[in-house]
CSV table of C-alpha atoms in Angstrom, one decimal:
chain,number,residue,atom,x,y,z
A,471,UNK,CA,47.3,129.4,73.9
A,472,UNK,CA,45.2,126.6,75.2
A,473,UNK,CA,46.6,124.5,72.1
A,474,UNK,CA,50.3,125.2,73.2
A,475,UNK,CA,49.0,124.3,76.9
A,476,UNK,CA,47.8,120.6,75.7
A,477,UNK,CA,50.6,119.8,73.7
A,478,UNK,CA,53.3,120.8,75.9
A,479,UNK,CA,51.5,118.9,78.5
A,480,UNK,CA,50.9,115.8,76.1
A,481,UNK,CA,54.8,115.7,75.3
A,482,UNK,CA,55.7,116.3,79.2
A,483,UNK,CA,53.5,113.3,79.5
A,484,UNK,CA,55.1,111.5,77.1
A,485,UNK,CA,58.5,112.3,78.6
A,486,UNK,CA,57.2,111.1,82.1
A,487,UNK,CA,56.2,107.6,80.2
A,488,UNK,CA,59.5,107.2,78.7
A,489,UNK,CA,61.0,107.8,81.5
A,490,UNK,CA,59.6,105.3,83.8
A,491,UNK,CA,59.9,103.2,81.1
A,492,UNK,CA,63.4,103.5,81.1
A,493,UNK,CA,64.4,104.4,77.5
A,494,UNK,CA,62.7,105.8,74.5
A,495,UNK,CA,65.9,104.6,72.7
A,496,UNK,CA,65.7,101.6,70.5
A,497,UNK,CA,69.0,101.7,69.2
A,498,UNK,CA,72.7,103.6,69.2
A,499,UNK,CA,75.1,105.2,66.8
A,500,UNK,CA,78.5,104.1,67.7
A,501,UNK,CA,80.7,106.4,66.5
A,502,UNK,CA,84.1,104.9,66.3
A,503,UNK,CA,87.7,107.1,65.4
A,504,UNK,CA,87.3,109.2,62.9
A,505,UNK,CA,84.6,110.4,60.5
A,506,UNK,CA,86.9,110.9,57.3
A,507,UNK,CA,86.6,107.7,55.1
A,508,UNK,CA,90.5,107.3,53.9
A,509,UNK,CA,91.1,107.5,58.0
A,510,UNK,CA,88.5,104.6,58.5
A,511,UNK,CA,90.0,102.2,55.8
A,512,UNK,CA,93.6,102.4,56.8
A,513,UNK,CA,92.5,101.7,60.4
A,514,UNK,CA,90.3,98.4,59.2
A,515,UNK,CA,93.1,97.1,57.5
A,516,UNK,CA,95.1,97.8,60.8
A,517,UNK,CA,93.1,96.6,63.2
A,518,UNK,CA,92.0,93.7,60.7
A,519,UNK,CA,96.0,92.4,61.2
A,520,UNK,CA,95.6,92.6,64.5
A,521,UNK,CA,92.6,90.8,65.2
A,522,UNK,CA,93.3,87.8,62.6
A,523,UNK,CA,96.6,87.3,64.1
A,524,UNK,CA,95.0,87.6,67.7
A,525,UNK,CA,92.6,84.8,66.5
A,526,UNK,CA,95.6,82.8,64.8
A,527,UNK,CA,98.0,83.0,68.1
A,528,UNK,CA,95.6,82.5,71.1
A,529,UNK,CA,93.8,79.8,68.8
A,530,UNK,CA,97.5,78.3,68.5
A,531,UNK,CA,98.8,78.3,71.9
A,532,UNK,CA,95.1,76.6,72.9
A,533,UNK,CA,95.9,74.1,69.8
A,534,UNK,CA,99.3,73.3,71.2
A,535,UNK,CA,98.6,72.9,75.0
A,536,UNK,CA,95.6,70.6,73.7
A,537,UNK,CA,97.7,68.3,71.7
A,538,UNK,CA,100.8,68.3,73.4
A,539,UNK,CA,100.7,66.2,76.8
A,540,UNK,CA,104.0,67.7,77.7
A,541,UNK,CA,101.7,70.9,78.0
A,542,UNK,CA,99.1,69.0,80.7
A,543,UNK,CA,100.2,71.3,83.5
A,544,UNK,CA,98.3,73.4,85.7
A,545,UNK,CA,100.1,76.4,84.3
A,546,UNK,CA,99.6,76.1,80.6
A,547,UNK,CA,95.8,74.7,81.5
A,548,UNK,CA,95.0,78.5,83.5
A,549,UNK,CA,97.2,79.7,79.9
A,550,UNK,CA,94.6,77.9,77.4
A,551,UNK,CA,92.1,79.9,78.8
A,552,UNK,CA,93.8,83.3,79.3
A,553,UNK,CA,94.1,82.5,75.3
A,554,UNK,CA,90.4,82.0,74.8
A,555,UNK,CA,89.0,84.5,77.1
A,556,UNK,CA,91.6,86.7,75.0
A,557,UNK,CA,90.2,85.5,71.5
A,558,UNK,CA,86.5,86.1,72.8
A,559,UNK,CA,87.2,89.2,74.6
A,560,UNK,CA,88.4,90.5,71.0
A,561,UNK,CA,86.2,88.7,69.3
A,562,UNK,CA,82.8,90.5,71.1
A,563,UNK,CA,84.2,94.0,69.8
A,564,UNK,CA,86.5,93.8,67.1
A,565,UNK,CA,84.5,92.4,63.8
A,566,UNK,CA,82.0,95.0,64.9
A,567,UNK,CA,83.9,97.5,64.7
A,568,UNK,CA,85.4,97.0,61.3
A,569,UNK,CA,82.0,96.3,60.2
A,570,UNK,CA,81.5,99.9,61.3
A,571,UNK,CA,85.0,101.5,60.0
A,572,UNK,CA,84.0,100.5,56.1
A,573,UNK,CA,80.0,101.1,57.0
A,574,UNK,CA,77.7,104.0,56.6
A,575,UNK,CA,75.5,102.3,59.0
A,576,UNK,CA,77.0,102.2,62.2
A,577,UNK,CA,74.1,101.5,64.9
A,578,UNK,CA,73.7,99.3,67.4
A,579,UNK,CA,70.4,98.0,69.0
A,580,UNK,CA,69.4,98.6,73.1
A,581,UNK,CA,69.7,95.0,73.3
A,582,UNK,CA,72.6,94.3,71.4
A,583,UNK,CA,74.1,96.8,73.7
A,584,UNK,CA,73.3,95.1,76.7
A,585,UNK,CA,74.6,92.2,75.4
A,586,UNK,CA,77.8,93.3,73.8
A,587,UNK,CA,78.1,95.1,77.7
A,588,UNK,CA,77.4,91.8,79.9
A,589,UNK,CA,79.9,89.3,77.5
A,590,UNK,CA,82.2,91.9,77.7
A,591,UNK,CA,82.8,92.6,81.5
A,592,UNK,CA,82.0,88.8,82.0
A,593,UNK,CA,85.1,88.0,79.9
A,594,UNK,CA,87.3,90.8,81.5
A,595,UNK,CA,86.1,90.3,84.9
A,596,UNK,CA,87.2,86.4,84.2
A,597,UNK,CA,90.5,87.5,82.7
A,598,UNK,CA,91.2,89.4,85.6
A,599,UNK,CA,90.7,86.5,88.6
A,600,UNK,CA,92.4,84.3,86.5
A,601,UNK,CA,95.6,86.6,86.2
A,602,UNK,CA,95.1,86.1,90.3
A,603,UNK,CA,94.7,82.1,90.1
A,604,UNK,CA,98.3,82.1,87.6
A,605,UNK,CA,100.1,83.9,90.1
A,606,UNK,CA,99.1,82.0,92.7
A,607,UNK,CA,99.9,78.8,90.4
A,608,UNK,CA,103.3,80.4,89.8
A,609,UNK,CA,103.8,80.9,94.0
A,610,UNK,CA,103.1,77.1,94.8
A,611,UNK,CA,105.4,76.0,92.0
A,612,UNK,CA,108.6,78.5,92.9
A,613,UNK,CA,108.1,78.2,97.3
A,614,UNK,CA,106.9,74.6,97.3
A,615,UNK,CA,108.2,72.7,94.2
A,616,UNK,CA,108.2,69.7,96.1
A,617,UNK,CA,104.5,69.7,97.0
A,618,UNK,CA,103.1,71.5,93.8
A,619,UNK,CA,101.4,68.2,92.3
A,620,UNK,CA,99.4,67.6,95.2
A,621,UNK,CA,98.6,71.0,96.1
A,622,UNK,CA,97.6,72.1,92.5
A,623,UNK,CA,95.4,69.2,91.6
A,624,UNK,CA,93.2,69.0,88.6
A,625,UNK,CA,90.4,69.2,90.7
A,626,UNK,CA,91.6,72.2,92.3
A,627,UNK,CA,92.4,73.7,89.1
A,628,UNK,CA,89.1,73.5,87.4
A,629,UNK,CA,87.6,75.0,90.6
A,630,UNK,CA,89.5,78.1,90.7
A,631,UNK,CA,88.7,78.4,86.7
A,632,UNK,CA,85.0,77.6,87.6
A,633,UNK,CA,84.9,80.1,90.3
A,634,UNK,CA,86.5,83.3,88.2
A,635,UNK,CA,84.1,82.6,85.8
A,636,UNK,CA,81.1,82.5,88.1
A,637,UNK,CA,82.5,85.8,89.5
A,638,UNK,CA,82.8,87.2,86.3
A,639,UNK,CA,79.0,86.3,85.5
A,640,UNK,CA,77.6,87.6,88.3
A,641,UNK,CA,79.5,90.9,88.8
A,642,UNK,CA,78.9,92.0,85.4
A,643,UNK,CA,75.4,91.0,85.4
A,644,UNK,CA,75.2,93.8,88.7
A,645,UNK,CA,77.1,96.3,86.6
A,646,UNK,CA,75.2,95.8,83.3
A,647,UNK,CA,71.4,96.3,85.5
A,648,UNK,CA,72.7,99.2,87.3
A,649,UNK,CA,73.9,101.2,83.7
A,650,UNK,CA,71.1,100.1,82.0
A,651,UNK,CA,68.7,100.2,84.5
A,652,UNK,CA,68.9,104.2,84.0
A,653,UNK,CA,66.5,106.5,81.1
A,654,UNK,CA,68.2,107.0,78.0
A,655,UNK,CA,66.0,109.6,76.5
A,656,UNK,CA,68.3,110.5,73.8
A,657,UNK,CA,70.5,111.5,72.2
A,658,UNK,CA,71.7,108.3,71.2
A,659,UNK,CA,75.7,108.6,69.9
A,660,UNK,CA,78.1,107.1,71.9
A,661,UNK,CA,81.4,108.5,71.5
A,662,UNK,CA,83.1,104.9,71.4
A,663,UNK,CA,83.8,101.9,69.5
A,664,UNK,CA,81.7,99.5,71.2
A,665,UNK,CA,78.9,99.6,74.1
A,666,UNK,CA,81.3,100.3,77.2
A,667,UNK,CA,79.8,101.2,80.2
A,668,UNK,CA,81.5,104.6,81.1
A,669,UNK,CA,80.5,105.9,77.1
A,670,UNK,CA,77.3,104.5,78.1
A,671,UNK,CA,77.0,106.0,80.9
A,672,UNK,CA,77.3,110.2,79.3
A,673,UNK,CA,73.7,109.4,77.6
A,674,UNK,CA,71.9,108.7,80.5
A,675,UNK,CA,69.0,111.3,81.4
A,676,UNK,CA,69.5,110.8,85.2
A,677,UNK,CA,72.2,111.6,87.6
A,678,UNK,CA,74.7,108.7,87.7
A,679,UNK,CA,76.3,109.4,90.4
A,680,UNK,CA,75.3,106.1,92.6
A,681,UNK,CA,76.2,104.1,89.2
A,682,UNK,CA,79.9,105.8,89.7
A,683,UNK,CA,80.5,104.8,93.4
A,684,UNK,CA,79.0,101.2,92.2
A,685,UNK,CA,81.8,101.2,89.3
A,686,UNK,CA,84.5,102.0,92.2
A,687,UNK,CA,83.4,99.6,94.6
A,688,UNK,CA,83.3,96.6,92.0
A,689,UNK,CA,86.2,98.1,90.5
A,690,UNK,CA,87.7,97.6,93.8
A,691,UNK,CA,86.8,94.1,94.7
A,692,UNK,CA,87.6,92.8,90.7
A,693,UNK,CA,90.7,94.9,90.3
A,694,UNK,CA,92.4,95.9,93.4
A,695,UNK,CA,91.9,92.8,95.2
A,696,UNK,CA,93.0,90.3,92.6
A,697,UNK,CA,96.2,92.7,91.6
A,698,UNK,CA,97.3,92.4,96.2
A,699,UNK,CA,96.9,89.0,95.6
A,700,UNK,CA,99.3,88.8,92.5
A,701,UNK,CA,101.6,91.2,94.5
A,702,UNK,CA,101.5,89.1,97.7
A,703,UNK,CA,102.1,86.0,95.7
A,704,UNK,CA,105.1,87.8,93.9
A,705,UNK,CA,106.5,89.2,97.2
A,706,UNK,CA,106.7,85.8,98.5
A,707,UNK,CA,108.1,84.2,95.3
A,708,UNK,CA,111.0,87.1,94.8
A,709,UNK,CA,111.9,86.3,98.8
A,710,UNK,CA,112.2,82.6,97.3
A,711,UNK,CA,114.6,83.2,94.2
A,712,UNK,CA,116.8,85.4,96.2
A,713,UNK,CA,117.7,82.4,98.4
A,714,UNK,CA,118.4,80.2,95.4
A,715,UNK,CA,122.2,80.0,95.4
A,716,UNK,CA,122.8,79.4,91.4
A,717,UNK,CA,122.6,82.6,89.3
A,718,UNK,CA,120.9,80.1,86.6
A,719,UNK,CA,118.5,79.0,88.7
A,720,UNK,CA,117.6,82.5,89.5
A,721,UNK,CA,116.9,83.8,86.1
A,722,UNK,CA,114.8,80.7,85.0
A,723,UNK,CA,112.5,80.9,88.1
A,724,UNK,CA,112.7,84.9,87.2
A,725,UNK,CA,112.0,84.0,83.4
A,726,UNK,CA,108.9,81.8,84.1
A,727,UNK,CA,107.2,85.2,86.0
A,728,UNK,CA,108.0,87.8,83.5
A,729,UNK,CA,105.4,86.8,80.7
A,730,UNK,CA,102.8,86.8,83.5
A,731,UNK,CA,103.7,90.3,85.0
A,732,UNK,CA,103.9,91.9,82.0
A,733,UNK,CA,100.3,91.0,80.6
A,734,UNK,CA,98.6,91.6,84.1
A,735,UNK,CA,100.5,95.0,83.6
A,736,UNK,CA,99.3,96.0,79.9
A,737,UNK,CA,95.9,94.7,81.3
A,738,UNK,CA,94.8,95.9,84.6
A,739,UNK,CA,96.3,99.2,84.8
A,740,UNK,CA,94.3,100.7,81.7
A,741,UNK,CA,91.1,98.9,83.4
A,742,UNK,CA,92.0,100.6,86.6
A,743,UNK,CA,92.5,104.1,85.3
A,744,UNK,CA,89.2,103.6,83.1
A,745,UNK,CA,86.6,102.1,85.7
A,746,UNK,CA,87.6,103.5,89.1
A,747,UNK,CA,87.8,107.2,88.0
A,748,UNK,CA,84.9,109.3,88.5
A,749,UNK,CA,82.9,109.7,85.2
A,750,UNK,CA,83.2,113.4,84.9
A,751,UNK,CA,86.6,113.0,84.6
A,752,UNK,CA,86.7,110.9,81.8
A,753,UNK,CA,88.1,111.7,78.1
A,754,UNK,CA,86.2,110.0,75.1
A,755,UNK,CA,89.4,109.8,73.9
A,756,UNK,CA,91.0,109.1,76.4
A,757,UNK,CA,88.8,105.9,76.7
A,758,UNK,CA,89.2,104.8,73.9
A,759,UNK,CA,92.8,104.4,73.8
A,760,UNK,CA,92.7,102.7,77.0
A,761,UNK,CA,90.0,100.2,76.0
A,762,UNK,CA,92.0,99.3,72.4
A,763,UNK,CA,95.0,98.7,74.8
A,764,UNK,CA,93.3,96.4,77.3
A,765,UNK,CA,90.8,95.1,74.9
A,766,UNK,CA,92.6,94.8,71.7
A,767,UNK,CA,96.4,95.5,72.0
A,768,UNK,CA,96.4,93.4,75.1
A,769,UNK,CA,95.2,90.3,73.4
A,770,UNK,CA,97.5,90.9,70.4
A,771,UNK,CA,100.4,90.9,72.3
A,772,UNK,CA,99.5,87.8,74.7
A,773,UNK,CA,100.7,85.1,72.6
A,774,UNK,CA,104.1,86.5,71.6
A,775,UNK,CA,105.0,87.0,75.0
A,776,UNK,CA,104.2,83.6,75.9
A,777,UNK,CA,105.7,81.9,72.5
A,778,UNK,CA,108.9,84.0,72.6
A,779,UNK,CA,110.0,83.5,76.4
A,780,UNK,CA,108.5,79.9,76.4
A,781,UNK,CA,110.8,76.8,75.3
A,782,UNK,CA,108.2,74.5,76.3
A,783,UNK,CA,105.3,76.4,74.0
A,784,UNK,CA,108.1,76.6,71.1
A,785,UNK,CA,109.0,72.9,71.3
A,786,UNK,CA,105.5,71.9,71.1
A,787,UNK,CA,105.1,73.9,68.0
A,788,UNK,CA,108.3,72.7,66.5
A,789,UNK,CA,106.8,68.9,66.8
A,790,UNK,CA,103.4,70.2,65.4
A,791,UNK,CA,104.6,71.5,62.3
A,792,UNK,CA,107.0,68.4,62.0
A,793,UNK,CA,110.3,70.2,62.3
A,794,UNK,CA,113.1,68.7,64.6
A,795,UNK,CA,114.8,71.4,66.2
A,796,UNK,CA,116.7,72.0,69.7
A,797,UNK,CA,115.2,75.4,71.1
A,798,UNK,CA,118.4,76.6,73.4
């Protein structure tokens, strides 16, 4: 009996260490979709189209806006790096998990975790602010034409650029200490394709409650704010357009806006839904629909609603690949 005593108090012990030291786990098992094998290999080949040809049109549209001096504006400069922080926002998930999909081996270290977590939100917190910083581009370019050279400056430019980035680094720096900052005793399986901080979150062997008003208060300031500010600004440019007189004029001041709404739509609502709801509520599933939409599907889909309803983006291509046509 005396035995039983000492070794239950040896492993509370234990337990108590591991605790305080934060985790006892070294490493997790990701695991992904689906556990049948024939499943797994049609979605690699699938989601291996998809993130080539994400690579192939956001490295493009970069390409073009680089070489192309027609292409020096303000608004394609804020769209060469919605590209890249597209291409790297992919890039941090995707070729892990097809690695995974084909693998038996599907685990991921603590650290590589962290890490994988911090680029990720860094990236999408980025993304986000600069959705903001295009819609205010697109609001000094429709209500003051006349003074949108000198009001959107280069210097200007790169400071708004430099600024959503430096919010972006430090705000998911305070969400990666605050999830990882918890015990993680075990078990180790997170129901997900990649570290994300709400599937993190479930393994934790403390109440997370304070990390869930901390997601809803940063989800707040990064989401909320930047989509009134994109509303405001679009408010403000629809009041414009209606007082153009020409029907033309109207739909091409329309036309430049639509790409932007559209992929601050596929993007920011599934964030929304996925980091300001309370984590009991949350579907594994559910989750990871959302984060292939904002993460992958999102990115996909960037470049050919920028090519398609751009004549300026289509004409540089044109003269890149030497062929002389008129785009109507």
């Amino acid at each position: 009996m005396r035995i039983m005593a000492s070794s239950f108090l040896r492993r509370k012990v234990v337990h108590s260490r591991d605790w305080k030291n934060h985790s006892s786990v070294t490493e997790f098992i990701l695991l992904g979709f689906s556990r049948n094998p024939r499943t797994n290999w049609i979605l690699f080949f699938f989601f291996l189209f998809l993130y080539l040809f994400t690579v192939l049109g956001n490295g493009l549209i970069v390409t073009l806006i680089r070489v192309d001096a027609r292409l020096h504006t303000p608004m394609y400069f804020f769209l060469s790096i919605l590209s890249l922080l597209d291409l790297s926002y992919a890039t941090t998930t995707v070729p892990q998990m097809l690695v995974h999909l084909v693998s038996k081996n599907k685990t991921i270290s603590y650290i590589g975790c962290v890490v994988q977590m911090y680029i990720f939100l860094t990236l999408g917190i980025t993304e986000t602010w600069i959705f903001a910083v295009m819609a205010y581009d697109r609001y000094v370019a429709i209500c003051y034409p006349l003074h949108y050279a000198v009001q959107m400056s280069q210097t200007l430019c790169i400071l708004l650029a430099v600024s959503s980035a430096l919010c972006g680094l430090i705000c998911a720096l305070v969400y990666t200490v605050f999830a990882m900052n918890l015990p993680y005793c075990g078990p180790n399986e997170i129901n997900h394709f990649f570290c994300e901080i709400p599937a993190v979150l479930k393994l934790a062997c403390a109440d997370t409650s304070l990390n869930d008003q901390v997601d809803f208060i940063l989800g707040f300031i990064l989401l909320l704010i930047p989509l009134s500010l994109i509303l405001a600004s679009y408010i403000r440019i629809c009041i414009s357009i209606l007082r153009i007189r020409s029907t033309q004029g109207r739909l091409k001041a329309f036309s430049t806006c639509a790409s932007h709404i559209t992929v601050v739509t596929m993007f920011c609502i599934p964030c929304m839904i996925m980091y300001m709801r309370p984590g009991s509520e949350a579907s594994p599933e559910e989750d990871k629909k959302l984060a292939l939409f904002y993460n992958v599907i999102s990115a996909f889909l960037n470049p050919i609603i920028y090519s398609l309803r751009n004549k300026d983006v289509k004409r540089a291509f044109f003269k890149l690949v030497g062929v002389s046509e008129n785009v109507h």
